[in-house]
Amino acid sequence: MKWTLRYGLAILMTFGVAGCSAHAETGTDEICKTVEHGVRLHVDGVYGGYPHSVLRDVVLESVSCPSGQAEMRAFDAIAVPPPHMRIAVMRPTGQGQQGSVSVMLFSQGHFVIGERMALSPFSRSQSPFSVKADINLATARLWDDLAARVAQGKPAIP
């Protein structure tokens, strides 16, 4: 009885914690709600030991949405059903570790376009909130590149 109580409770707690953290990292958020039906966002990554929820909040506050005429035309080509964006921020723990931000856009089950860049030196040494400019720049470049592709007469979804 002692064994069941002692180890059973430990096993139950392990599965409960694993289930909660898995849910937090696999959920999607709705962003860019002012354009068509919006974009579904999935946030991945780690930022120097900070909780995933902090990183998720930073990404939600930093994402750039399509805004110009060319970007809106390009977005219209992939807007239904709502596209899916995956943003991964990686900054290993430790002084001087270089990190990166990766943004990928998917539509209708296909990869559309992506951007990857190293974190700025400022972002590598500060809290997750210092990475806002890097995330905003990467997502703005993504929309700009998609607009340029469509303007050249290429298909929005390769």
mmCIF file of C-alpha atoms in Angstrom:
data_model
loop_
_atom_site.group_PDB
_atom_site.id
_atom_site.type_symbol
_atom_site.label_atom_id
_atom_site.label_comp_id
_atom_site.label_asym_id
_atom_site.label_seq_id
_atom_site.Cartn_x
_atom_site.Cartn_y
_atom_site.Cartn_z
ATOM 1 C CA MET A 1 0.000 0.000 0.000
ATOM 2 C CA LYS A 2 2.832 2.422 0.868
ATOM 3 C CA TRP A 3 4.546 1.665 -2.428
ATOM 4 C CA THR A 4 1.370 2.317 -4.420
ATOM 5 C CA LEU A 5 0.699 5.556 -2.608
ATOM 6 C CA ARG A 6 4.270 6.826 -2.806
ATOM 7 C CA TYR A 7 5.049 5.925 -6.427
ATOM 8 C CA GLY A 8 1.513 6.182 -7.764
ATOM 9 C CA LEU A 9 1.267 9.796 -6.638
ATOM 10 C CA ALA A 10 4.674 10.588 -8.167
ATOM 11 C CA ILE A 11 3.672 9.003 -11.483
ATOM 12 C CA LEU A 12 0.332 10.818 -11.495
ATOM 13 C CA MET A 13 2.035 14.166 -10.844
ATOM 14 C CA THR A 14 4.585 13.495 -13.601
ATOM 15 C CA PHE A 15 1.889 12.830 -16.187
ATOM 16 C CA GLY A 16 -0.140 15.813 -15.003
ATOM 17 C CA VAL A 17 2.804 18.219 -15.329
ATOM 18 C CA ALA A 18 3.814 16.745 -18.698
ATOM 19 C CA GLY A 19 0.268 17.130 -19.980
ATOM 20 C CA CYS A 20 0.097 20.780 -18.911
ATOM 21 C CA SER A 21 3.436 21.734 -20.474
ATOM 22 C CA ALA A 22 2.644 19.874 -23.691
ATOM 23 C CA HIS A 23 -0.618 21.800 -23.983
ATOM 24 C CA ALA A 24 1.111 25.119 -23.416
ATOM 25 C CA GLU A 25 3.628 24.482 -26.185
ATOM 26 C CA THR A 26 1.265 23.044 -28.791
ATOM 27 C CA GLY A 27 -1.581 25.560 -28.604
ATOM 28 C CA THR A 28 -2.173 28.123 -31.307
ATOM 29 C CA ASP A 29 -3.173 31.756 -31.035
ATOM 30 C CA GLU A 30 -5.066 33.936 -33.481
ATOM 31 C CA ILE A 31 -3.148 36.980 -34.733
ATOM 32 C CA CYS A 32 -3.647 39.567 -37.484
ATOM 33 C CA LYS A 33 -7.410 39.350 -37.005
ATOM 34 C CA THR A 34 -7.944 42.519 -39.049
ATOM 35 C CA VAL A 35 -6.829 40.816 -42.294
ATOM 36 C CA GLU A 36 -9.294 38.297 -43.736
ATOM 37 C CA HIS A 37 -9.718 35.504 -41.175
ATOM 38 C CA GLY A 38 -6.386 36.153 -39.480
ATOM 39 C CA VAL A 39 -3.397 33.893 -38.982
ATOM 40 C CA ARG A 40 -2.980 30.974 -36.601
ATOM 41 C CA LEU A 41 0.268 31.302 -34.640
ATOM 42 C CA HIS A 42 2.302 28.576 -33.001
ATOM 43 C CA VAL A 43 5.250 29.597 -30.807
ATOM 44 C CA ASP A 44 8.213 27.275 -30.234
ATOM 45 C CA GLY A 45 11.585 27.629 -28.634
ATOM 46 C CA VAL A 46 13.409 28.509 -25.472
ATOM 47 C CA TYR A 47 14.860 31.753 -24.256
ATOM 48 C CA GLY A 48 17.605 31.280 -21.727
ATOM 49 C CA GLY A 49 15.572 29.362 -19.169
ATOM 50 C CA TYR A 50 12.547 31.680 -19.086
ATOM 51 C CA PRO A 51 9.124 29.985 -19.012
ATOM 52 C CA HIS A 52 7.528 29.299 -22.381
ATOM 53 C CA SER A 53 4.560 31.493 -21.457
ATOM 54 C CA VAL A 54 6.838 34.551 -21.245
ATOM 55 C CA LEU A 55 8.279 33.830 -24.678
ATOM 56 C CA ARG A 56 4.781 33.321 -26.096
ATOM 57 C CA ASP A 57 3.605 36.675 -24.710
ATOM 58 C CA VAL A 58 6.630 38.443 -26.220
ATOM 59 C CA VAL A 59 5.973 36.888 -29.632
ATOM 60 C CA LEU A 60 2.279 37.829 -29.518
ATOM 61 C CA GLU A 61 3.211 41.457 -28.809
ATOM 62 C CA SER A 62 5.864 41.578 -31.552
ATOM 63 C CA VAL A 63 4.439 39.983 -34.690
ATOM 64 C CA SER A 64 4.099 42.193 -37.743
ATOM 65 C CA CYS A 65 0.983 41.682 -39.870
ATOM 66 C CA PRO A 66 0.612 42.364 -43.592
ATOM 67 C CA SER A 67 -0.127 46.047 -44.061
ATOM 68 C CA GLY A 68 0.725 47.556 -47.441
ATOM 69 C CA GLN A 69 -1.255 47.093 -50.653
ATOM 70 C CA ALA A 70 1.217 44.595 -52.103
ATOM 71 C CA GLU A 71 1.340 42.617 -48.848
ATOM 72 C CA MET A 72 -2.458 42.519 -48.640
ATOM 73 C CA ARG A 73 -2.715 41.281 -52.248
ATOM 74 C CA ALA A 74 -0.210 38.528 -51.488
ATOM 75 C CA PHE A 75 -2.027 37.623 -48.272
ATOM 76 C CA ASP A 76 -5.344 37.365 -50.145
ATOM 77 C CA ALA A 77 -3.833 34.548 -52.212
ATOM 78 C CA ILE A 78 -3.276 32.406 -49.097
ATOM 79 C CA ALA A 79 -5.967 33.727 -46.746
ATOM 80 C CA VAL A 80 -8.541 30.906 -47.002
ATOM 81 C CA PRO A 81 -8.340 28.820 -44.907
ATOM 82 C CA PRO A 82 -6.390 30.955 -42.420
ATOM 83 C CA PRO A 83 -2.645 30.407 -42.826
ATOM 84 C CA HIS A 84 -0.513 29.035 -40.021
ATOM 85 C CA MET A 85 2.643 30.800 -38.828
ATOM 86 C CA ARG A 86 5.273 29.075 -36.719
ATOM 87 C CA ILE A 87 7.776 31.241 -34.870
ATOM 88 C CA ALA A 88 10.701 29.620 -33.084
ATOM 89 C CA VAL A 89 13.021 31.640 -30.876
ATOM 90 C CA MET A 90 16.134 29.864 -29.678
ATOM 91 C CA ARG A 91 18.530 31.408 -27.196
ATOM 92 C CA PRO A 92 20.573 28.880 -25.247
ATOM 93 C CA THR A 93 21.380 29.541 -21.619
ATOM 94 C CA GLY A 94 24.834 30.938 -21.025
ATOM 95 C CA GLN A 95 26.811 34.104 -21.490
ATOM 96 C CA GLY A 96 27.617 34.968 -25.083
ATOM 97 C CA GLN A 97 25.433 32.275 -26.630
ATOM 98 C CA GLN A 98 24.079 33.307 -30.008
ATOM 99 C CA GLY A 99 20.427 32.668 -30.688
ATOM 100 C CA SER A 100 18.094 32.818 -33.654
ATOM 101 C CA VAL A 101 14.524 33.536 -34.649
ATOM 102 C CA SER A 102 12.820 31.506 -37.345
ATOM 103 C CA VAL A 103 9.466 32.360 -38.933
ATOM 104 C CA MET A 104 7.668 29.939 -41.254
ATOM 105 C CA LEU A 105 4.338 30.471 -42.984
ATOM 106 C CA PHE A 106 2.119 27.588 -44.101
ATOM 107 C CA SER A 107 -1.102 27.670 -46.099
ATOM 108 C CA GLN A 108 -3.402 24.878 -47.231
ATOM 109 C CA GLY A 109 -0.971 22.351 -45.748
ATOM 110 C CA HIS A 110 2.018 23.650 -47.741
ATOM 111 C CA PHE A 111 5.101 25.619 -46.791
ATOM 112 C CA VAL A 112 4.784 29.125 -48.267
ATOM 113 C CA ILE A 113 7.810 31.132 -47.151
ATOM 114 C CA GLY A 114 10.197 31.485 -44.233
ATOM 115 C CA GLU A 115 12.721 33.818 -42.634
ATOM 116 C CA ARG A 116 15.579 33.021 -40.295
ATOM 117 C CA MET A 117 17.945 35.443 -38.653
ATOM 118 C CA ALA A 118 20.399 35.604 -35.765
ATOM 119 C CA LEU A 119 19.304 37.490 -32.681
ATOM 120 C CA SER A 120 20.795 40.938 -32.328
ATOM 121 C CA PRO A 121 23.644 41.307 -29.810
ATOM 122 C CA PHE A 122 21.298 43.219 -27.480
ATOM 123 C CA SER A 123 18.746 40.374 -27.549
ATOM 124 C CA ARG A 124 21.370 37.790 -26.695
ATOM 125 C CA SER A 125 22.128 39.318 -23.317
ATOM 126 C CA GLN A 126 18.766 40.562 -22.046
ATOM 127 C CA SER A 127 15.327 39.312 -21.036
ATOM 128 C CA PRO A 128 12.920 37.877 -23.632
ATOM 129 C CA PHE A 129 11.297 41.299 -24.061
ATOM 130 C CA SER A 130 14.472 42.533 -25.774
ATOM 131 C CA VAL A 131 13.804 40.172 -28.704
ATOM 132 C CA LYS A 132 10.638 42.043 -29.761
ATOM 133 C CA ALA A 133 12.428 44.056 -32.462
ATOM 134 C CA ASP A 134 14.010 40.917 -33.930
ATOM 135 C CA ILE A 135 10.651 39.137 -34.140
ATOM 136 C CA ASN A 136 8.991 42.179 -35.658
ATOM 137 C CA LEU A 137 11.774 42.535 -38.240
ATOM 138 C CA ALA A 138 11.665 38.841 -39.208
ATOM 139 C CA THR A 139 7.882 38.833 -39.666
ATOM 140 C CA ALA A 140 7.940 42.138 -41.589
ATOM 141 C CA ARG A 141 10.583 40.674 -43.927
ATOM 142 C CA LEU A 142 8.447 37.571 -44.406
ATOM 143 C CA TRP A 143 5.422 39.598 -45.557
ATOM 144 C CA ASP A 144 7.623 41.788 -47.749
ATOM 145 C CA ASP A 145 9.254 38.766 -49.412
ATOM 146 C CA LEU A 146 5.853 37.163 -50.013
ATOM 147 C CA ALA A 147 4.588 40.397 -51.602
ATOM 148 C CA ALA A 148 7.689 40.585 -53.822
ATOM 149 C CA ARG A 149 7.175 36.981 -54.958
ATOM 150 C CA VAL A 150 3.541 37.619 -55.912
ATOM 151 C CA ALA A 151 4.464 40.936 -57.618
ATOM 152 C CA GLN A 152 6.920 39.017 -59.831
ATOM 153 C CA GLY A 153 4.047 36.829 -61.021
ATOM 154 C CA LYS A 154 5.168 33.767 -59.090
ATOM 155 C CA PRO A 155 2.586 31.687 -57.222
ATOM 156 C CA ALA A 156 2.047 32.552 -53.562
ATOM 157 C CA ILE A 157 2.245 28.871 -52.640
ATOM 158 C CA PRO A 158 5.191 27.256 -54.457
#
